[in-house]
């Protein structure tokens, strides 16, 4: 019995050690499985591209469909300021996304493969996620497919775009067409076809009406321009694809600036992105309509001269900077010069030398728009401009500058959030003096200077019934610069002894309801 008890105790003492060994063995068995479960998930990316010679030149007939490059890129980073505005005010500007912001020349591809002779391609081990897909072949143009999601298994691009109706043609095969090179002169009407690439090598004049079809891509060489002596029509497409007018990159792959576009005729411009241009696009017709467009990264924006009617809505002008900085602005994101009726509604102006510029005897309305990080938000020169229900934030020089011609522009129900709010006058310029704006029902917040009348603006200004986020009259007075701030033997505030006064009383004790974007 004693011997049996001893053996039982020895067995019990060994039991914990056996359990430990068993547990360690179990861990060693499970570890490879854990490594496998945490390894990156991938999918296979496949599809087929065909080359279609839609020209009359038999030399462009493809021998086969090989050599087409399929590249996958990371999604473009969207500007956080504009996405913030998109979130707060989804009814204004353009909801930016990959189609408006992505340019394959700004980054390197993550994956790249080429087609076989039958046009098929397959790229394995693609990390799961979303990509922009770029399909190209030298002399055969380029196609973008945005936000393509790679999931486990096989991902066939043809099926994906067919289900999304991205390529609304007779088959699901992706098509590339010969690149079209244009220069010099075209007599008669001309259409830029869908999903084709055009390169303007030298200055081009088209004597006829022009159509930008959905998804067309137009690349203009450095300092070269396109002039259209006729109407330009780019109406909203059924699928919503944007027409892209961009610069051709140089041999080092660097962005250059094209000369721009001039249209001597009526314009309907919808769903267009215009970028990298010295002069932007200038419209000289009787009527110009712009909707759902983006112009960016240029020295000139959208300019309208001697139009009877200009109607701009739901668009963005971003990073339109004067080529030669000076005390005066030369153009603007949207610039109207000597136009009869101008309506600018629901737009976003971001990081421009001047967001909106209205000049020389225009009758203009600027409403429900967001101005941020411009040097000047809105400028009105010798024009009858109504500036109302806008948000103006972090603009560098002034939110609003009005000057000239003894006109009475109206500035009302705006929300002004920059260091400097409204400037009345144009430095010491005799050509734009004696402007007498009516400034009512605005909310001035966080301003160092709310209103500043300068130079040869001799007449007093009615600026009553505004709110300054304080009821302290002395504090409000410090936000106003006018004749009372004249200093003899020098003009540090650009105020003369003849400069007018800003009559800011009575002022409001509560914020203006309904000020800012409606």
PDB file of N, CA and C in Angstrom, residues 397-465:
ATOM      1  N   UNK A 397      -4.886  89.014 -47.579  1.00  0.00           N
ATOM      2  CA  UNK A 397      -4.907  90.476 -47.613  1.00  0.00           C
ATOM      3  C   UNK A 397      -6.240  90.994 -47.071  1.00  0.00           C
ATOM      4  N   UNK A 398      -7.304  90.776 -47.795  1.00  0.00           N
ATOM      5  CA  UNK A 398      -8.647  91.174 -47.350  1.00  0.00           C
ATOM      6  C   UNK A 398      -9.656  90.141 -47.839  1.00  0.00           C
ATOM      7  N   UNK A 399     -10.710  89.973 -47.075  1.00  0.00           N
ATOM      8  CA  UNK A 399     -11.821  89.147 -47.542  1.00  0.00           C
ATOM      9  C   UNK A 399     -12.479  89.781 -48.765  1.00  0.00           C
ATOM     10  N   UNK A 400     -12.703  91.103 -48.695  1.00  0.00           N
ATOM     11  CA  UNK A 400     -13.393  91.814 -49.775  1.00  0.00           C
ATOM     12  C   UNK A 400     -12.654  93.121 -50.044  1.00  0.00           C
ATOM     13  N   UNK A 401     -12.448  93.443 -51.317  1.00  0.00           N
ATOM     14  CA  UNK A 401     -11.947  94.767 -51.693  1.00  0.00           C
ATOM     15  C   UNK A 401     -12.899  95.359 -52.721  1.00  0.00           C
ATOM     16  N   UNK A 402     -13.434  96.548 -52.449  1.00  0.00           N
ATOM     17  CA  UNK A 402     -14.307  97.246 -53.382  1.00  0.00           C
ATOM     18  C   UNK A 402     -13.712  98.621 -53.632  1.00  0.00           C
ATOM     19  N   UNK A 403     -13.798  99.065 -54.877  1.00  0.00           N
ATOM     20  CA  UNK A 403     -13.180 100.352 -55.197  1.00  0.00           C
ATOM     21  C   UNK A 403     -13.764 100.895 -56.497  1.00  0.00           C
ATOM     22  N   UNK A 404     -13.790 102.212 -56.584  1.00  0.00           N
ATOM     23  CA  UNK A 404     -13.909 102.879 -57.860  1.00  0.00           C
ATOM     24  C   UNK A 404     -15.282 103.235 -58.381  1.00  0.00           C
ATOM     25  N   UNK A 405     -15.299 104.372 -59.121  1.00  0.00           N
ATOM     26  CA  UNK A 405     -16.394 104.702 -60.009  1.00  0.00           C
ATOM     27  C   UNK A 405     -17.648 105.243 -59.380  1.00  0.00           C
ATOM     28  N   UNK A 406     -17.586 105.634 -58.095  1.00  0.00           N
ATOM     29  CA  UNK A 406     -18.781 106.113 -57.410  1.00  0.00           C
ATOM     30  C   UNK A 406     -19.941 105.119 -57.480  1.00  0.00           C
ATOM     31  N   UNK A 407     -19.605 103.828 -57.524  1.00  0.00           N
ATOM     32  CA  UNK A 407     -20.622 102.783 -57.478  1.00  0.00           C
ATOM     33  C   UNK A 407     -20.958 102.459 -56.029  1.00  0.00           C
ATOM     34  N   UNK A 408     -22.112 101.823 -55.846  1.00  0.00           N
ATOM     35  CA  UNK A 408     -22.575 101.443 -54.514  1.00  0.00           C
ATOM     36  C   UNK A 408     -22.714  99.928 -54.411  1.00  0.00           C
ATOM     37  N   UNK A 409     -21.613  99.180 -54.387  1.00  0.00           N
ATOM     38  CA  UNK A 409     -21.742  97.729 -54.200  1.00  0.00           C
ATOM     39  C   UNK A 409     -22.361  97.421 -52.837  1.00  0.00           C
ATOM     40  N   UNK A 410     -23.039  96.299 -52.778  1.00  0.00           N
ATOM     41  CA  UNK A 410     -23.727  95.895 -51.548  1.00  0.00           C
ATOM     42  C   UNK A 410     -23.006  94.689 -50.959  1.00  0.00           C
ATOM     43  N   UNK A 411     -22.668  94.781 -49.670  1.00  0.00           N
ATOM     44  CA  UNK A 411     -21.994  93.687 -48.965  1.00  0.00           C
ATOM     45  C   UNK A 411     -22.860  93.351 -47.762  1.00  0.00           C
ATOM     46  N   UNK A 412     -23.533  92.203 -47.807  1.00  0.00           N
ATOM     47  CA  UNK A 412     -24.513  91.925 -46.755  1.00  0.00           C
ATOM     48  C   UNK A 412     -24.604  90.421 -46.457  1.00  0.00           C
ATOM     49  N   UNK A 413     -24.923  90.147 -45.209  1.00  0.00           N
ATOM     50  CA  UNK A 413     -25.168  88.788 -44.708  1.00  0.00           C
ATOM     51  C   UNK A 413     -24.001  87.836 -44.984  1.00  0.00           C
ATOM     52  N   UNK A 414     -22.783  88.345 -44.879  1.00  0.00           N
ATOM     53  CA  UNK A 414     -21.598  87.504 -45.012  1.00  0.00           C
ATOM     54  C   UNK A 414     -21.023  87.182 -43.641  1.00  0.00           C
ATOM     55  N   UNK A 415     -20.215  86.133 -43.610  1.00  0.00           N
ATOM     56  CA  UNK A 415     -19.520  85.731 -42.397  1.00  0.00           C
ATOM     57  C   UNK A 415     -18.035  85.897 -42.689  1.00  0.00           C
ATOM     58  N   UNK A 416     -17.401  86.926 -42.079  1.00  0.00           N
ATOM     59  CA  UNK A 416     -16.025  87.296 -42.388  1.00  0.00           C
ATOM     60  C   UNK A 416     -15.119  86.870 -41.242  1.00  0.00           C
ATOM     61  N   UNK A 417     -14.168  85.979 -41.549  1.00  0.00           N
ATOM     62  CA  UNK A 417     -13.388  85.323 -40.504  1.00  0.00           C
ATOM     63  C   UNK A 417     -11.887  85.519 -40.660  1.00  0.00           C
ATOM     64  N   UNK A 418     -11.457  86.398 -41.566  1.00  0.00           N
ATOM     65  CA  UNK A 418     -10.028  86.592 -41.792  1.00  0.00           C
ATOM     66  C   UNK A 418      -9.502  87.723 -40.907  1.00  0.00           C
ATOM     67  N   UNK A 419      -8.162  87.889 -40.891  1.00  0.00           N
ATOM     68  CA  UNK A 419      -7.582  88.972 -40.102  1.00  0.00           C
ATOM     69  C   UNK A 419      -8.103  90.325 -40.567  1.00  0.00           C
ATOM     70  N   UNK A 420      -8.260  90.486 -41.892  1.00  0.00           N
ATOM     71  CA  UNK A 420      -8.733  91.751 -42.439  1.00  0.00           C
ATOM     72  C   UNK A 420     -10.007  91.493 -43.235  1.00  0.00           C
ATOM     73  N   UNK A 421     -11.034  92.267 -42.927  1.00  0.00           N
ATOM     74  CA  UNK A 421     -12.335  92.036 -43.534  1.00  0.00           C
ATOM     75  C   UNK A 421     -12.513  92.757 -44.857  1.00  0.00           C
ATOM     76  N   UNK A 422     -12.949  94.021 -44.821  1.00  0.00           N
ATOM     77  CA  UNK A 422     -13.330  94.736 -46.041  1.00  0.00           C
ATOM     78  C   UNK A 422     -12.411  95.943 -46.238  1.00  0.00           C
ATOM     79  N   UNK A 423     -11.845  96.052 -47.449  1.00  0.00           N
ATOM     80  CA  UNK A 423     -11.042  97.210 -47.836  1.00  0.00           C
ATOM     81  C   UNK A 423     -11.845  98.036 -48.838  1.00  0.00           C
ATOM     82  N   UNK A 424     -11.952  99.337 -48.596  1.00  0.00           N
ATOM     83  CA  UNK A 424     -12.688 100.242 -49.481  1.00  0.00           C
ATOM     84  C   UNK A 424     -11.674 101.178 -50.115  1.00  0.00           C
ATOM     85  N   UNK A 425     -11.428 101.028 -51.400  1.00  0.00           N
ATOM     86  CA  UNK A 425     -10.424 101.817 -52.081  1.00  0.00           C
ATOM     87  C   UNK A 425      -9.310 100.944 -52.620  1.00  0.00           C
ATOM     88  N   UNK A 426      -8.470 101.553 -53.468  1.00  0.00           N
ATOM     89  CA  UNK A 426      -7.370 100.814 -54.093  1.00  0.00           C
ATOM     90  C   UNK A 426      -6.085 101.602 -53.878  1.00  0.00           C
ATOM     91  N   UNK A 427      -5.510 101.470 -52.691  1.00  0.00           N
ATOM     92  CA  UNK A 427      -4.268 102.131 -52.354  1.00  0.00           C
ATOM     93  C   UNK A 427      -4.353 103.609 -52.720  1.00  0.00           C
ATOM     94  N   UNK A 428      -3.418 104.143 -53.464  1.00  0.00           N
ATOM     95  CA  UNK A 428      -3.438 105.554 -53.845  1.00  0.00           C
ATOM     96  C   UNK A 428      -3.785 105.715 -55.327  1.00  0.00           C
ATOM     97  N   UNK A 429      -4.566 104.790 -55.878  1.00  0.00           N
ATOM     98  CA  UNK A 429      -4.850 104.775 -57.305  1.00  0.00           C
ATOM     99  C   UNK A 429      -6.002 105.733 -57.632  1.00  0.00           C
ATOM    100  N   UNK A 430      -5.728 106.777 -58.433  1.00  0.00           N
ATOM    101  CA  UNK A 430      -6.742 107.769 -58.793  1.00  0.00           C
ATOM    102  C   UNK A 430      -7.860 107.161 -59.649  1.00  0.00           C
ATOM    103  N   UNK A 431      -7.559 106.069 -60.352  1.00  0.00           N
ATOM    104  CA  UNK A 431      -8.532 105.510 -61.297  1.00  0.00           C
ATOM    105  C   UNK A 431      -9.705 104.829 -60.599  1.00  0.00           C
ATOM    106  N   UNK A 432      -9.526 104.430 -59.339  1.00  0.00           N
ATOM    107  CA  UNK A 432     -10.584 103.695 -58.650  1.00  0.00           C
ATOM    108  C   UNK A 432     -10.820 104.318 -57.270  1.00  0.00           C
ATOM    109  N   UNK A 433     -11.440 105.498 -57.273  1.00  0.00           N
ATOM    110  CA  UNK A 433     -11.694 106.184 -56.017  1.00  0.00           C
ATOM    111  C   UNK A 433     -13.194 106.447 -55.859  1.00  0.00           C
ATOM    112  N   UNK A 434     -13.563 106.896 -54.661  1.00  0.00           N
ATOM    113  CA  UNK A 434     -14.931 107.299 -54.333  1.00  0.00           C
ATOM    114  C   UNK A 434     -15.957 106.183 -54.498  1.00  0.00           C
ATOM    115  N   UNK A 435     -15.596 104.996 -54.088  1.00  0.00           N
ATOM    116  CA  UNK A 435     -16.563 103.903 -54.001  1.00  0.00           C
ATOM    117  C   UNK A 435     -17.346 104.060 -52.693  1.00  0.00           C
ATOM    118  N   UNK A 436     -18.649 103.872 -52.760  1.00  0.00           N
ATOM    119  CA  UNK A 436     -19.498 104.050 -51.574  1.00  0.00           C
ATOM    120  C   UNK A 436     -20.335 102.803 -51.327  1.00  0.00           C
ATOM    121  N   UNK A 437     -19.721 101.737 -50.823  1.00  0.00           N
ATOM    122  CA  UNK A 437     -20.471 100.502 -50.599  1.00  0.00           C
ATOM    123  C   UNK A 437     -21.483 100.633 -49.481  1.00  0.00           C
ATOM    124  N   UNK A 438     -22.481  99.755 -49.524  1.00  0.00           N
ATOM    125  CA  UNK A 438     -23.466  99.631 -48.452  1.00  0.00           C
ATOM    126  C   UNK A 438     -23.165  98.320 -47.741  1.00  0.00           C
ATOM    127  N   UNK A 439     -22.793  98.399 -46.467  1.00  0.00           N
ATOM    128  CA  UNK A 439     -22.284  97.235 -45.723  1.00  0.00           C
ATOM    129  C   UNK A 439     -23.188  97.008 -44.524  1.00  0.00           C
ATOM    130  N   UNK A 440     -24.105  96.051 -44.639  1.00  0.00           N
ATOM    131  CA  UNK A 440     -25.088  95.795 -43.582  1.00  0.00           C
ATOM    132  C   UNK A 440     -25.161  94.297 -43.276  1.00  0.00           C
ATOM    133  N   UNK A 441     -25.530  93.995 -42.032  1.00  0.00           N
ATOM    134  CA  UNK A 441     -25.952  92.643 -41.636  1.00  0.00           C
ATOM    135  C   UNK A 441     -24.882  91.579 -41.875  1.00  0.00           C
ATOM    136  N   UNK A 442     -23.631  91.926 -41.608  1.00  0.00           N
ATOM    137  CA  UNK A 442     -22.538  90.962 -41.681  1.00  0.00           C
ATOM    138  C   UNK A 442     -22.069  90.606 -40.282  1.00  0.00           C
ATOM    139  N   UNK A 443     -21.518  89.412 -40.146  1.00  0.00           N
ATOM    140  CA  UNK A 443     -20.871  89.005 -38.910  1.00  0.00           C
ATOM    141  C   UNK A 443     -19.355  89.073 -39.105  1.00  0.00           C
ATOM    142  N   UNK A 444     -18.689  89.961 -38.324  1.00  0.00           N
ATOM    143  CA  UNK A 444     -17.237  90.090 -38.359  1.00  0.00           C
ATOM    144  C   UNK A 444     -16.678  89.378 -37.129  1.00  0.00           C
ATOM    145  N   UNK A 445     -15.859  88.361 -37.380  1.00  0.00           N
ATOM    146  CA  UNK A 445     -15.341  87.592 -36.246  1.00  0.00           C
ATOM    147  C   UNK A 445     -13.834  87.375 -36.374  1.00  0.00           C
ATOM    148  N   UNK A 446     -13.132  87.537 -35.249  1.00  0.00           N
ATOM    149  CA  UNK A 446     -11.687  87.275 -35.173  1.00  0.00           C
ATOM    150  C   UNK A 446     -10.900  88.147 -36.137  1.00  0.00           C
ATOM    151  N   UNK A 447     -11.360  89.386 -36.358  1.00  0.00           N
ATOM    152  CA  UNK A 447     -10.664  90.288 -37.271  1.00  0.00           C
ATOM    153  C   UNK A 447      -9.708  91.208 -36.511  1.00  0.00           C
ATOM    154  N   UNK A 448      -8.528  91.457 -37.093  1.00  0.00           N
ATOM    155  CA  UNK A 448      -7.681  92.536 -36.608  1.00  0.00           C
ATOM    156  C   UNK A 448      -8.202  93.872 -37.133  1.00  0.00           C
ATOM    157  N   UNK A 449      -8.652  93.856 -38.394  1.00  0.00           N
ATOM    158  CA  UNK A 449      -9.284  95.018 -39.005  1.00  0.00           C
ATOM    159  C   UNK A 449     -10.584  94.537 -39.640  1.00  0.00           C
ATOM    160  N   UNK A 450     -11.699  95.071 -39.218  1.00  0.00           N
ATOM    161  CA  UNK A 450     -12.975  94.674 -39.819  1.00  0.00           C
ATOM    162  C   UNK A 450     -13.211  95.432 -41.118  1.00  0.00           C
ATOM    163  N   UNK A 451     -12.987  96.776 -41.092  1.00  0.00           N
ATOM    164  CA  UNK A 451     -13.192  97.610 -42.286  1.00  0.00           C
ATOM    165  C   UNK A 451     -12.123  98.688 -42.349  1.00  0.00           C
ATOM    166  N   UNK A 452     -11.670  98.958 -43.573  1.00  0.00           N
ATOM    167  CA  UNK A 452     -10.559  99.901 -43.778  1.00  0.00           C
ATOM    168  C   UNK A 452     -10.855 100.702 -45.041  1.00  0.00           C
ATOM    169  N   UNK A 453     -11.041 102.020 -44.905  1.00  0.00           N
ATOM    170  CA  UNK A 453     -11.224 102.895 -46.062  1.00  0.00           C
ATOM    171  C   UNK A 453      -9.910 103.639 -46.290  1.00  0.00           C
ATOM    172  N   UNK A 454      -9.464 103.695 -47.551  1.00  0.00           N
ATOM    173  CA  UNK A 454      -8.107 104.171 -47.802  1.00  0.00           C
ATOM    174  C   UNK A 454      -8.062 105.191 -48.934  1.00  0.00           C
ATOM    175  N   UNK A 455      -6.929 105.835 -49.035  1.00  0.00           N
ATOM    176  CA  UNK A 455      -6.570 106.652 -50.180  1.00  0.00           C
ATOM    177  C   UNK A 455      -7.562 107.735 -50.519  1.00  0.00           C
ATOM    178  N   UNK A 456      -7.938 107.801 -51.788  1.00  0.00           N
ATOM    179  CA  UNK A 456      -8.762 108.876 -52.318  1.00  0.00           C
ATOM    180  C   UNK A 456     -10.256 108.577 -52.234  1.00  0.00           C
ATOM    181  N   UNK A 457     -10.630 107.598 -51.415  1.00  0.00           N
ATOM    182  CA  UNK A 457     -12.051 107.387 -51.176  1.00  0.00           C
ATOM    183  C   UNK A 457     -12.558 108.479 -50.225  1.00  0.00           C
ATOM    184  N   UNK A 458     -13.138 109.520 -50.784  1.00  0.00           N
ATOM    185  CA  UNK A 458     -13.469 110.720 -50.002  1.00  0.00           C
ATOM    186  C   UNK A 458     -14.814 110.640 -49.293  1.00  0.00           C
ATOM    187  N   UNK A 459     -15.727 109.812 -49.822  1.00  0.00           N
ATOM    188  CA  UNK A 459     -17.090 109.818 -49.286  1.00  0.00           C
ATOM    189  C   UNK A 459     -17.219 108.869 -48.102  1.00  0.00           C
ATOM    190  N   UNK A 460     -18.110 109.230 -47.176  1.00  0.00           N
ATOM    191  CA  UNK A 460     -18.375 108.359 -46.032  1.00  0.00           C
ATOM    192  C   UNK A 460     -19.140 107.112 -46.482  1.00  0.00           C
ATOM    193  N   UNK A 461     -19.014 106.068 -45.676  1.00  0.00           N
ATOM    194  CA  UNK A 461     -19.574 104.764 -46.012  1.00  0.00           C
ATOM    195  C   UNK A 461     -20.601 104.361 -44.957  1.00  0.00           C
ATOM    196  N   UNK A 462     -21.749 103.862 -45.429  1.00  0.00           N
ATOM    197  CA  UNK A 462     -22.795 103.352 -44.544  1.00  0.00           C
ATOM    198  C   UNK A 462     -22.475 101.893 -44.214  1.00  0.00           C
ATOM    199  N   UNK A 463     -22.019 101.661 -42.982  1.00  0.00           N
ATOM    200  CA  UNK A 463     -21.664 100.312 -42.537  1.00  0.00           C
ATOM    201  C   UNK A 463     -22.322 100.007 -41.196  1.00  0.00           C
ATOM    202  N   UNK A 464     -23.587 100.337 -41.076  1.00  0.00           N
ATOM    203  CA  UNK A 464     -24.308 100.122 -39.823  1.00  0.00           C
ATOM    204  C   UNK A 464     -24.933  98.735 -39.787  1.00  0.00           C
ATOM    205  N   UNK A 465     -25.385  98.364 -38.604  1.00  0.00           N
ATOM    206  CA  UNK A 465     -26.137  97.131 -38.359  1.00  0.00           C
ATOM    207  C   UNK A 465     -25.344  95.871 -38.700  1.00  0.00           C
TER     208      UNK A 465
END
